[in-house]
Tab-separated table of C-alpha atoms and ligand atoms in Angstrom:
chain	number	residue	atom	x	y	z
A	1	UNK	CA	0.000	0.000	0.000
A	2	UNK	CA	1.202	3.368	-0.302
A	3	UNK	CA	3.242	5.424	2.172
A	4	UNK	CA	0.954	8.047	3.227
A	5	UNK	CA	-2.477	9.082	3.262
A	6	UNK	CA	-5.798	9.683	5.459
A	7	UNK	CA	-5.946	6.652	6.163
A	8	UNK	CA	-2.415	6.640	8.159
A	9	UNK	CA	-3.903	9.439	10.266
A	10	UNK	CA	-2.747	9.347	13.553
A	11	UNK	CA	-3.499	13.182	14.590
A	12	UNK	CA	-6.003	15.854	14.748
A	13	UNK	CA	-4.106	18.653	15.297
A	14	UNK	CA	-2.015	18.791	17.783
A	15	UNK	CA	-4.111	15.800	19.705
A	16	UNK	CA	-2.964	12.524	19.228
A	17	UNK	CA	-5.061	9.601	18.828
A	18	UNK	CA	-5.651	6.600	20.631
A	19	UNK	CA	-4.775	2.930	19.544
A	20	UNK	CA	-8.510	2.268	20.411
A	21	UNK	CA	-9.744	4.985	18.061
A	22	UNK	CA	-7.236	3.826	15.242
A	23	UNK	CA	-8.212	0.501	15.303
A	24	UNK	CA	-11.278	1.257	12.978
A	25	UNK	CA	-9.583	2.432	10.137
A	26	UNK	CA	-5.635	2.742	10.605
A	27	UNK	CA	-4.027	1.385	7.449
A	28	UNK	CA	-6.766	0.739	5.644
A	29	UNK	CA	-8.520	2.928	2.312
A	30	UNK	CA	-12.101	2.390	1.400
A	31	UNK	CA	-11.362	3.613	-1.734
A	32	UNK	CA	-8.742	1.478	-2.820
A	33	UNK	CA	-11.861	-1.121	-2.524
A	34	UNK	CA	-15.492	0.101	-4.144
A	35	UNK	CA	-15.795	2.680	-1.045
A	36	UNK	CA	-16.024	-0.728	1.709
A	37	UNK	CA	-16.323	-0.007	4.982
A	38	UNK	CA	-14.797	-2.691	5.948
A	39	UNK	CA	-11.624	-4.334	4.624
A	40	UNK	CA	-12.644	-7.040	1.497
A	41	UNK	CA	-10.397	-10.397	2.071
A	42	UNK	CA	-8.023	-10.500	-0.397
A	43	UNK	CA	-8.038	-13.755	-1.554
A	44	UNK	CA	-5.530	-13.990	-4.186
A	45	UNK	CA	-1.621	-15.425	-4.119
A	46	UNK	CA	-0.141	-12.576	-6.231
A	47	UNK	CA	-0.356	-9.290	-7.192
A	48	UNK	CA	-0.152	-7.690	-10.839
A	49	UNK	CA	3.276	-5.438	-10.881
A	50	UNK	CA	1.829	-2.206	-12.810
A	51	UNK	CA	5.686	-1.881	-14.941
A	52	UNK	CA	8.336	-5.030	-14.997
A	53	UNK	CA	10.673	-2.133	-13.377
A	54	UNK	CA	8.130	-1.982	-10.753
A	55	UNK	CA	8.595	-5.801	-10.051
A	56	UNK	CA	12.223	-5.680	-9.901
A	57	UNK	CA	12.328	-2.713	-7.257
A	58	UNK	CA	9.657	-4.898	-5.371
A	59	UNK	CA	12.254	-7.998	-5.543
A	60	UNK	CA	14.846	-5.599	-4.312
A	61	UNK	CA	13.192	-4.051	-1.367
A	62	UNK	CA	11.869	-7.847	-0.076
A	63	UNK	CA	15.497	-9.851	-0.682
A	64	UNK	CA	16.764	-6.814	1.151
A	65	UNK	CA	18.900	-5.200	-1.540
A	66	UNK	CA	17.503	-1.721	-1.244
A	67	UNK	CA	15.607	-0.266	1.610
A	68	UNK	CA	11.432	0.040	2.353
A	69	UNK	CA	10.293	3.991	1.099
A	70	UNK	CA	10.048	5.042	4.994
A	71	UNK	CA	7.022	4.013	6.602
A	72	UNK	CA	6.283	0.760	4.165
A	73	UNK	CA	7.388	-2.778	4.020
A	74	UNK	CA	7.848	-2.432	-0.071
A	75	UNK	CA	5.271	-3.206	-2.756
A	76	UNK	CA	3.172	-6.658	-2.656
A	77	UNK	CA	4.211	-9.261	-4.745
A	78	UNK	CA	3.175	-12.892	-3.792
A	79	UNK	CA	1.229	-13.933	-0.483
A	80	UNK	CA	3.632	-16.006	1.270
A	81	UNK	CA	5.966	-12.699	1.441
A	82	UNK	CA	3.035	-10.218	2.032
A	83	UNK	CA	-0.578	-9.274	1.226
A	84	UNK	CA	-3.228	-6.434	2.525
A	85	UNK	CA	-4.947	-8.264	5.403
A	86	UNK	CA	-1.807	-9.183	7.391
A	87	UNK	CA	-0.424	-5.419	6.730
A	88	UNK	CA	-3.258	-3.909	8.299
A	89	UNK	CA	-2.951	-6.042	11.268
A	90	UNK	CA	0.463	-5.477	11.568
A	91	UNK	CA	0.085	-1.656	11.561
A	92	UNK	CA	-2.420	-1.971	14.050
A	93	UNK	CA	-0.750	-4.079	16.610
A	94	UNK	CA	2.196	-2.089	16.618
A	95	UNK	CA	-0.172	1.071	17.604
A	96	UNK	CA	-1.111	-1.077	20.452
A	97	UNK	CA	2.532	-2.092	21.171
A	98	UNK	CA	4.217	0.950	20.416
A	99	UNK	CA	6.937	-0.622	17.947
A	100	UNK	CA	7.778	0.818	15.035
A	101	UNK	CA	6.715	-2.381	13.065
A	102	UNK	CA	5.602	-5.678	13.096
A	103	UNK	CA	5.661	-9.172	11.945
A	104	UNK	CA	2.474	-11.228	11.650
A	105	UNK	CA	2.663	-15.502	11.694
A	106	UNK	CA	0.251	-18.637	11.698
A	107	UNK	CA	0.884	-19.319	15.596
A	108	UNK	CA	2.737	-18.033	18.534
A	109	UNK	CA	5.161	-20.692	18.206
A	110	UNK	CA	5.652	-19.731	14.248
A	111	UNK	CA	6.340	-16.239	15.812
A	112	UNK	CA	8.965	-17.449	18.028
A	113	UNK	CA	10.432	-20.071	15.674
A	114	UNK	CA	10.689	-17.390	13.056
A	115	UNK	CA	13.098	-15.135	15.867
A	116	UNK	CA	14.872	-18.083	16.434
A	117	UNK	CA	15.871	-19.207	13.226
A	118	UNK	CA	16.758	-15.314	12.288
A	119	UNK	CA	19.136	-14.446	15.180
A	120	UNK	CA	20.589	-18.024	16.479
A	121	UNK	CA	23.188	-19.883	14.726
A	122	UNK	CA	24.876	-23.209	15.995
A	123	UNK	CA	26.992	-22.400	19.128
A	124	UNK	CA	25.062	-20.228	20.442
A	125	UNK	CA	23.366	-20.055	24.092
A	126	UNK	CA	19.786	-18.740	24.333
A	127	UNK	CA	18.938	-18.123	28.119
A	128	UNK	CA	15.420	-18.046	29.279
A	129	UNK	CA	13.180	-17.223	31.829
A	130	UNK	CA	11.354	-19.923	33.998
A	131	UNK	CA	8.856	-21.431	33.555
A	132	UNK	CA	8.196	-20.969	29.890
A	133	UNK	CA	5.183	-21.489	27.992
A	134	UNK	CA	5.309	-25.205	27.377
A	135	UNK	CA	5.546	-25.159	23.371
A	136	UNK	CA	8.728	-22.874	24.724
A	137	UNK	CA	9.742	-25.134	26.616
A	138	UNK	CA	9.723	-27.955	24.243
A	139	UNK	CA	11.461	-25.349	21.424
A	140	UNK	CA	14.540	-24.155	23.321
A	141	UNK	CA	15.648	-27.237	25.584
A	142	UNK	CA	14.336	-30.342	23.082
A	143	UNK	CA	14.502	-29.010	19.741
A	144	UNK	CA	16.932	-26.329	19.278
A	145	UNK	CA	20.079	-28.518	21.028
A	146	UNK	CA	19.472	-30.810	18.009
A	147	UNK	CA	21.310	-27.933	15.989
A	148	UNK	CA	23.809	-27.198	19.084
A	149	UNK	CA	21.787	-23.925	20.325
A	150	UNK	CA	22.928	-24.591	24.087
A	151	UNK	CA	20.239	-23.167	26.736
A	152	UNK	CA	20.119	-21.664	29.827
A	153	UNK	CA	18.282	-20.496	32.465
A	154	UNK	CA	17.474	-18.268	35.829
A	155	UNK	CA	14.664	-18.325	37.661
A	156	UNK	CA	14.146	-15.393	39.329
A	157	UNK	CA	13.819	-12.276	37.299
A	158	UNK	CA	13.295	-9.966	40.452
A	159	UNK	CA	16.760	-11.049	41.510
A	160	UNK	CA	19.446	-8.728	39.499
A	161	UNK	CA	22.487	-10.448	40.914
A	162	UNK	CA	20.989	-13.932	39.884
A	163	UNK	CA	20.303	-12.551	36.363
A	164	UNK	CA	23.823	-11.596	36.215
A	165	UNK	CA	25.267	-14.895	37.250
A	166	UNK	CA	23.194	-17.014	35.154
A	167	UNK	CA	24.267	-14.875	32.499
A	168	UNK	CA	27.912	-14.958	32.859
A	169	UNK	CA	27.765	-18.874	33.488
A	170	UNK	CA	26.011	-19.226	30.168
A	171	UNK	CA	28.937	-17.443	28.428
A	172	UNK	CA	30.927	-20.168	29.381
A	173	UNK	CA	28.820	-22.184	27.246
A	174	UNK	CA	29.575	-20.139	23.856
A	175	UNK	CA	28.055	-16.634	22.207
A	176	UNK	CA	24.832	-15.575	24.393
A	177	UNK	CA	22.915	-14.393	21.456
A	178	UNK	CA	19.322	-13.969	23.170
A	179	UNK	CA	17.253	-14.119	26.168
A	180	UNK	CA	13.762	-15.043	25.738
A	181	UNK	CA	11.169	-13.873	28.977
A	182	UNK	CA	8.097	-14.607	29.620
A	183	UNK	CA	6.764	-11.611	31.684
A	184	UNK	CA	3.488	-12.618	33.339
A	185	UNK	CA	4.729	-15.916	33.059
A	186	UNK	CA	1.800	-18.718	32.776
A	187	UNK	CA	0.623	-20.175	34.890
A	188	UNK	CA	2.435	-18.495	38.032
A	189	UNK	CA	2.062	-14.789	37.434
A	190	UNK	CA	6.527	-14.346	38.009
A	191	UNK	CA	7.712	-11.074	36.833
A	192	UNK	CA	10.983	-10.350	35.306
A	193	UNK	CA	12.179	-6.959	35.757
A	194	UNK	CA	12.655	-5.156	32.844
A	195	UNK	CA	15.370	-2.443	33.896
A	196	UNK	CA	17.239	-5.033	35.620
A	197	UNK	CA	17.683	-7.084	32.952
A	198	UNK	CA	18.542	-4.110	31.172
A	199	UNK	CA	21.392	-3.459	33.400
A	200	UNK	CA	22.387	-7.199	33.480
A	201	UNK	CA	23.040	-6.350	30.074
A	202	UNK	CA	25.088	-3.497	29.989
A	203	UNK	CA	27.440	-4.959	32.060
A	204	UNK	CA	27.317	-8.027	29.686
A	205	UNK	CA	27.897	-6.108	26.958
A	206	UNK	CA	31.107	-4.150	28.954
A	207	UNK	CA	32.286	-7.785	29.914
A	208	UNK	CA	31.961	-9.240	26.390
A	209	UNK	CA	31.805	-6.505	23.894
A	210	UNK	CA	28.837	-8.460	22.485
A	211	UNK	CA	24.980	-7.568	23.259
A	212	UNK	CA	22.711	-10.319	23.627
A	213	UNK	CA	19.030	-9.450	22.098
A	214	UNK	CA	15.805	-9.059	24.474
A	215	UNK	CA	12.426	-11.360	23.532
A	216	UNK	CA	9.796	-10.771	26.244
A	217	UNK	CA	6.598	-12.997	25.398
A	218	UNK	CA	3.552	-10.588	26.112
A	219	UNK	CA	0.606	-12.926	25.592
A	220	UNK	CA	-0.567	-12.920	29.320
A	221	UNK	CA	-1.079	-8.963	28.918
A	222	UNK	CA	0.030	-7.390	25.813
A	223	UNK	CA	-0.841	-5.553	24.191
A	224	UNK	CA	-3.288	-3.387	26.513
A	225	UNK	CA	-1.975	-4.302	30.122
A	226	UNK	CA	1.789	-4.580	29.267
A	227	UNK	CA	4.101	-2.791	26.224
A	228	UNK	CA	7.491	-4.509	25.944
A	229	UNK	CA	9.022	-2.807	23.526
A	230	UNK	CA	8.872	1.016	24.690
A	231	UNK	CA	10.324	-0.164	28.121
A	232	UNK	CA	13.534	-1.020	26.463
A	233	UNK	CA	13.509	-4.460	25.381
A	234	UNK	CA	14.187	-5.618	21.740
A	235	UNK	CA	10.974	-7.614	20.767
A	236	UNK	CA	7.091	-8.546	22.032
A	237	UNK	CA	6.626	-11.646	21.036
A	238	UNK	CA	1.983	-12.520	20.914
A	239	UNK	CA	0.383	-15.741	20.756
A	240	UNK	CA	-2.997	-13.366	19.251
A	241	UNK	CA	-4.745	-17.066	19.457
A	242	UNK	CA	-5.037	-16.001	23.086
A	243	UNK	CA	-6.461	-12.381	23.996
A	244	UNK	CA	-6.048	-10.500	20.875
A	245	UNK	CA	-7.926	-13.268	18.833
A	246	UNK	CA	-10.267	-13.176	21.701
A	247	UNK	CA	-12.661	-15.763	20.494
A	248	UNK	CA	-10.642	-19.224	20.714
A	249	UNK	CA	-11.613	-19.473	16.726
A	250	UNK	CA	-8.281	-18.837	15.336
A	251	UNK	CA	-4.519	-19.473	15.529
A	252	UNK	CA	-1.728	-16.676	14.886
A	253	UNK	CA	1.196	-14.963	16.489
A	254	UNK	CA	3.601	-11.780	16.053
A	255	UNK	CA	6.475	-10.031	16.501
A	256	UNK	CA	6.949	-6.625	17.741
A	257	UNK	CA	9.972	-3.940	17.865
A	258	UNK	CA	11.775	-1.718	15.581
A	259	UNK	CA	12.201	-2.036	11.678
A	260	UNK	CA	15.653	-3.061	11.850
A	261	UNK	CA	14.909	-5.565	14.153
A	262	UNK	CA	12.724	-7.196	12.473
A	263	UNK	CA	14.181	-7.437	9.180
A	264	UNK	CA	15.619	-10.657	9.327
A	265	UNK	CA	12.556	-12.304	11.121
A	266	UNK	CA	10.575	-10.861	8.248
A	267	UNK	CA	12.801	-12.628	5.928
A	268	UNK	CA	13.074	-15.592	7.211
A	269	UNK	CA	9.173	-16.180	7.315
A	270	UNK	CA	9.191	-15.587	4.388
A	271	UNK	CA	11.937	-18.331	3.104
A	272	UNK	CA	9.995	-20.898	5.782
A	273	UNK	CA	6.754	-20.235	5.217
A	274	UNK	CA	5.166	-19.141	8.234
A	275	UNK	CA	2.951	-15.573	7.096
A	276	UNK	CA	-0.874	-15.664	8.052
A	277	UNK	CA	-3.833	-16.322	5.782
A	278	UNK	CA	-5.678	-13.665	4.340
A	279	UNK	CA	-8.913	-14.754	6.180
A	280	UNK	CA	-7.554	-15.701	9.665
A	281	UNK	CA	-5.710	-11.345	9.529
A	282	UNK	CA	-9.196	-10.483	8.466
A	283	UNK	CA	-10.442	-11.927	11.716
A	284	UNK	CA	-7.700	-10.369	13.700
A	285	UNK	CA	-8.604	-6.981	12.027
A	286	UNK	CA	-12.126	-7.695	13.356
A	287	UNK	CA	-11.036	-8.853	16.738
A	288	UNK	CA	-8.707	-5.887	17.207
A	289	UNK	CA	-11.791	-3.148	17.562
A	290	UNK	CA	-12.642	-4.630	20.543
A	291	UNK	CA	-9.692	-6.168	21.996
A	292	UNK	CA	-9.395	-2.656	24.773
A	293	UNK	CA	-12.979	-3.687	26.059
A	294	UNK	CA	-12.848	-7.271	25.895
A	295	UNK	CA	-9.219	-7.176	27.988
A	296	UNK	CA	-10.484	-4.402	30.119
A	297	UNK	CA	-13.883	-6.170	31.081
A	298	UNK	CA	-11.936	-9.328	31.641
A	299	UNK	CA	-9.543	-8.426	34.143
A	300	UNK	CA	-11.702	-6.177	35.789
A	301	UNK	CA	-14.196	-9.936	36.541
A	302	UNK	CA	-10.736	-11.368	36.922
A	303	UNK	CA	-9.734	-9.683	40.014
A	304	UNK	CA	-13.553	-10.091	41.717
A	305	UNK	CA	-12.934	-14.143	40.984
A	306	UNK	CA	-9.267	-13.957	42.550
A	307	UNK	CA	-10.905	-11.861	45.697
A	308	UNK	CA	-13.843	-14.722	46.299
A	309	UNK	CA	-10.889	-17.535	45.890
A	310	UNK	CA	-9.172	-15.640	48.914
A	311	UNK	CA	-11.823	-15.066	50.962
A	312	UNK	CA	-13.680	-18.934	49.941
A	313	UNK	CA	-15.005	-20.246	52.969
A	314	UNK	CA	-14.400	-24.052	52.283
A	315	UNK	CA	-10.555	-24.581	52.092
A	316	UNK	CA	-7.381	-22.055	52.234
A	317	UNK	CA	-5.901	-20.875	49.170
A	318	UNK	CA	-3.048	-19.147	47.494
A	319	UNK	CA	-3.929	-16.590	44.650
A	320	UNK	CA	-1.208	-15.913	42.103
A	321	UNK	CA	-2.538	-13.296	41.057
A	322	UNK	CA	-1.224	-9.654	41.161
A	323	UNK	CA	-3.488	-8.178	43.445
A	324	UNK	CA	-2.379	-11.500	46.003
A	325	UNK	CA	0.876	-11.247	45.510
A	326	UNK	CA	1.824	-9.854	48.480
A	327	UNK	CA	6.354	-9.338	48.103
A	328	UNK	CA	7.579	-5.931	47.695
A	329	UNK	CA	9.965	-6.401	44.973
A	330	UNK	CA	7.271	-7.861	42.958
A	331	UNK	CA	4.586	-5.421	43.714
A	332	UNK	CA	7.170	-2.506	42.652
A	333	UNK	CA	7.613	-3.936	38.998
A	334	UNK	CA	4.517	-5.020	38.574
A	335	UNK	CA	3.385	-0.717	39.455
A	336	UNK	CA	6.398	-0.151	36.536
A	337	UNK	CA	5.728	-2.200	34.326
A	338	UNK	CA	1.870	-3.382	33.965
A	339	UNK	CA	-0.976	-1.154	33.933
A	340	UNK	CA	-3.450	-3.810	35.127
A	341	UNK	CA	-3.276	-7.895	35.708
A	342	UNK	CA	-4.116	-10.174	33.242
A	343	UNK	CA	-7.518	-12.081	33.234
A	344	UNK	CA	-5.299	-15.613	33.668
A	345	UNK	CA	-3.790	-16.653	36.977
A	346	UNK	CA	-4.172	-20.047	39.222
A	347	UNK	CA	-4.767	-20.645	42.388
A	348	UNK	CA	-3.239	-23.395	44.303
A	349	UNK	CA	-4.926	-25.468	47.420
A	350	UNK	CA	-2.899	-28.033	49.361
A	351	UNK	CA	-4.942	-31.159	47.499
A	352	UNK	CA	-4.026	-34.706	45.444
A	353	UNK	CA	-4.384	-34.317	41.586
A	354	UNK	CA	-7.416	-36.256	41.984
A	355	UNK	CA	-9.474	-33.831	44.307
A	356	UNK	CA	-8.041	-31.453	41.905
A	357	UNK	CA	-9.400	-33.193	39.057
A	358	UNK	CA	-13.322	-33.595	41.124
A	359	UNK	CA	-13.106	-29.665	41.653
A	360	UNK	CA	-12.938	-29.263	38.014
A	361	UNK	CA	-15.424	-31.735	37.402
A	362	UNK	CA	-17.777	-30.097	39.581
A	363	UNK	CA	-17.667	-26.916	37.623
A	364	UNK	CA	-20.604	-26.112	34.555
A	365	UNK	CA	-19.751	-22.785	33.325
A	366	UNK	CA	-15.734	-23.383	33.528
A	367	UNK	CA	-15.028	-25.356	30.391
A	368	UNK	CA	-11.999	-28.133	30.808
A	369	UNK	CA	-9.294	-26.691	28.532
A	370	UNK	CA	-6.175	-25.817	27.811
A	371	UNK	CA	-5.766	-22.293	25.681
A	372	UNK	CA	-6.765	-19.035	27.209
A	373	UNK	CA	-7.608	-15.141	26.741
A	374	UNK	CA	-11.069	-16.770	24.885
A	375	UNK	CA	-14.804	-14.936	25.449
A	376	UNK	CA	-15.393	-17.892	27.353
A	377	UNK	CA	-13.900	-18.709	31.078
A	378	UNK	CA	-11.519	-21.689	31.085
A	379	UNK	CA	-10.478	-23.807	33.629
A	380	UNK	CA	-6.687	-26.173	33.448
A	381	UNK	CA	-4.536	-28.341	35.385
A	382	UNK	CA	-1.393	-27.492	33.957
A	383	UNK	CA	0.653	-30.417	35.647
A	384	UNK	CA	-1.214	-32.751	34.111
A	385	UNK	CA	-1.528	-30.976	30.187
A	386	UNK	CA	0.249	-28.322	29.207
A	387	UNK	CA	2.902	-28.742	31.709
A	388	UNK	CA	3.321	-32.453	31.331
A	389	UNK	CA	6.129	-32.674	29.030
A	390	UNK	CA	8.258	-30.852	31.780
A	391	UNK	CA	10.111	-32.874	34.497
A	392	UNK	CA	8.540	-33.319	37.717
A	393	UNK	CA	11.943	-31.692	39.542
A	394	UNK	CA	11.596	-28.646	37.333
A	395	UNK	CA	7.825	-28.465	37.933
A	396	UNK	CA	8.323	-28.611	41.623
A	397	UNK	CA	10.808	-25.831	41.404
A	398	UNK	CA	8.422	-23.418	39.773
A	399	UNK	CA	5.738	-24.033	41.460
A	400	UNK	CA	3.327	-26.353	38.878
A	401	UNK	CA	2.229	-28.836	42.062
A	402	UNK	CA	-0.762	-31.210	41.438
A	403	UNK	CA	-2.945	-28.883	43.475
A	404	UNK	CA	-2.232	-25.656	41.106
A	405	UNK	CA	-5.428	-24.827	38.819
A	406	UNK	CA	-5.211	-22.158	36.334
A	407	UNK	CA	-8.291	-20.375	35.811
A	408	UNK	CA	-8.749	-17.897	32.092
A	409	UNK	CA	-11.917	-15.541	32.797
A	410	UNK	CA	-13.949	-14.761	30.352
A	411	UNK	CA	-16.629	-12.193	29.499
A	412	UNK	CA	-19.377	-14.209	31.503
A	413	UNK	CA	-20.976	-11.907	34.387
A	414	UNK	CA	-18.865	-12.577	36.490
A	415	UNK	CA	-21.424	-13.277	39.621
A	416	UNK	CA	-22.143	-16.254	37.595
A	417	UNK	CA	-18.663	-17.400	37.327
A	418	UNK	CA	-18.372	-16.847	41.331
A	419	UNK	CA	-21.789	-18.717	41.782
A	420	UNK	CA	-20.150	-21.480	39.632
A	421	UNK	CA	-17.149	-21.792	41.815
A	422	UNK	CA	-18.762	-21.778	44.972
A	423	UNK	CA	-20.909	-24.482	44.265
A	424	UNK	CA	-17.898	-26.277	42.910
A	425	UNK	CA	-16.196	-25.745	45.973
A	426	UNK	CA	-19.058	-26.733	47.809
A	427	UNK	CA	-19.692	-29.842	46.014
A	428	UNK	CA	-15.266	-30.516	46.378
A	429	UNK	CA	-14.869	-29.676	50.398
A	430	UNK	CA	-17.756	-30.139	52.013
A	431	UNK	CA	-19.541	-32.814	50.156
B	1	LIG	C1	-0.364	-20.171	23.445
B	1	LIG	C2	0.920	-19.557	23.820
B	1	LIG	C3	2.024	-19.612	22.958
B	1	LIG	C4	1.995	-20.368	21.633
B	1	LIG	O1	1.115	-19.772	20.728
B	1	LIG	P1	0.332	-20.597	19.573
B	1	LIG	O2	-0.473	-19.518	18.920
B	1	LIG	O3	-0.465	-21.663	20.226
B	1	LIG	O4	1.367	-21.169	18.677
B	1	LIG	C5	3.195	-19.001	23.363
B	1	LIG	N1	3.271	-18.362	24.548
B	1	LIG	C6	2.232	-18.285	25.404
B	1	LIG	C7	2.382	-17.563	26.693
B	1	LIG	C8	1.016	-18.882	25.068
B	1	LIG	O5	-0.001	-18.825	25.925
């Protein structure tokens, strides 16, 4: 599409506009398309080049020959590489994000998969946070060893002088090209601190002369409770299957951060073959107009759930959620860094798996699944699914005990969802 425009408006006078606001029309023309409202799908695998010359400087800009015009990707040429629906999205999320750009993919994990395979090379050490999604999980310490990427870890990302240590013990290893957060992490709520890490890396980068690059996933919160990138760190990395699909009808993931940054990730899906469908963006473009509301209503039933689990009369209960997470250092960067707690947290209750499992049985609004961020509330046992694959020891260390239950809340009233949960508990502990 081309560079400027109305339809790139991001001011009225002086006043800036909201993401909210911009998600109705940013990047988008009506009258590139019979006046629509609405975007059309673009269902088509390539694009007509107006002039051969015009092909060639399209070839140049994608294999990275000749730079974008400022403020565009380069012209569209086949659908693999790029077509309207997924630029739209992309403009949009990184309004939401504040990045200068980003990357669209068929699934979170294609999203991380695709920063993998642009910035690590054999030899290399990626350190992580812990615990890691699960499909993480599997990625960095099963799969990525298989092409000598060496991994490493710390565990507590409130604890600067830990960071630091971890860091310079994974040197040892070979080049630390990356570390990958997870900031909420799921399903225990741990922060990492962003300006520590920061500063972990500085003197990293003094020690070494070598930089390693920041990937914070941001699926718990981004991109309304939580921006990554404008507090420093390289790349946002979205499952939007979770709350910025919003309907648990699609699969899809991104990358956020600056233009240079993504360059190479942008290549590289498109060598591999991981860009989005035109219909699945269209549904993200629809999903994006009310993602503010739908996130915002969410966490808002979220935190009257976590308050009944507290205050439950039937058995004692820890909330990992941010309004129950009582330590200092936490409570300080969550005030920095998060404007409001995600709508996904667990609670855990000194019980077997198995009155685990009768509690969740006992439940008729709570559907038994694993996925979250939906319109519907969702109820897990991550030791037992999407935890599984992870060793008991390493489970135990973070936290993932039998009697954990992570909870996703929906846009149900949310007296309903409490009504449902008492009589659950009822049914559980006193029956
Ligand atoms: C679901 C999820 C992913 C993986 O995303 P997919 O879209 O399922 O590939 C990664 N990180 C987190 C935190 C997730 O919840």
């Amino acid at each position: 599409m081309a560079n400027d425009g109305n339809y790139k408006k991001s001011k009225i006078g002086d006043h800036q506009l909201k993401p909210e606001t911009m998600m109705m029309s940013y990047g988008y023309d009506p009258q590139f398309s019979e006046g629509s409202v609405k975007p059309p799908v673009f269902l088509t695998s390539t694009f007509t080049f107006q002039t051969p010359e015009e092909g060639e400087e399209s070839f140049h800009i994608m294999a990275g020959r000749k730079p974008a015009p400022e403020g565009s990707v380069g012209g569209l040429i086949y659908s693999r590489f790029n077509h309207p629906n997924v630029e739209i999205i992309e403009d949009r999320l990184s309004l939401f994000e504040g990045s200068e750009c980003s990357v669209v993919c068929s699934s979170g994990m294609g999203a991380i998969s695709a920063i993998m395979l642009a910035y690590l090379r054999p030899g290399d050490v990626i350190v992580q946070s812990a615990p890691l999604y699960g499909g993480t999980e599997t990625l960095i310490r099963k799969f990525l060893p298989q092409f000598n990427i060496k991994t490493a870890e710390f565990d507590d990302g409130l604890d600067e002088e830990g960071m630091l240590t971890a860091l310079r013990d994974a040197g040892k290893k070979g080049r630390v090209a990356m570390v990958f957060i997870e900031s909420p992490a799921n399903p225990t709520n741990s922060l990492v601190d962003f300006e520590a890490l920061n500063r972990v890396l500085d003197s990293i980068e003094t020690e070494t002369d070598h930089r390693p690059i920041t990937v914070c996933d941001n699926t718990l919160m981004g991109p309304i409770f939580q921006q990554v990138v404008p507090q420093g760190l390289d790349m946002a990395m979205y499952s939007l299957t979770k709350y910025v699909g919003g309907h648990s009808d699609l699969v899809a993931g991104a990358v956020c951060g600056s233009r240079e940054m993504l360059r190479p990730v942008r290549a590289t899906r498109g060598i591999i073959g991981l860009n989005l469908d035109p219909h699945t963006s269209w549904m993200i473009s629809r999903s994006l107009e009310t993602l503010s509301i739908r996130m915002e209503r969410a966490a808002s039933s979220g935190q009257k759930v976590a308050k009944w689990l507290a205050d439950n009369a039937y058995i004692s209960a820890k909330i990992l959620h941010p309004d129950f997470i009582q330590d200092k250092t936490y409570q300080a960067v969550y005030m920095r860094q998060c404007s409001g707690p995600s709508s996904t947290f667990s609670f855990v209750l000194d019980v077997s798996k198995s009155d685990a499992f009768r509690l969740i049985n006992n439940l008729s609004i709570f559907k038994s699944a694993v996925s979250l961020g939906g319109s519907e509330s969702l109820v897990c046992h991550p030791g037992s699914t999407t935890h599984s694959g992870v060793s008991t020891e390493l489970r135990d260390k973070f936290g993932v005990t039998d009697g954990l239950i992570r909870l996703s809340i929906g846009l149900e009233h949310p007296d309903d969802l409490i009504a449902d949960l008492d009589n659950a508990f009822k049914m559980t502990f006193q029956g």
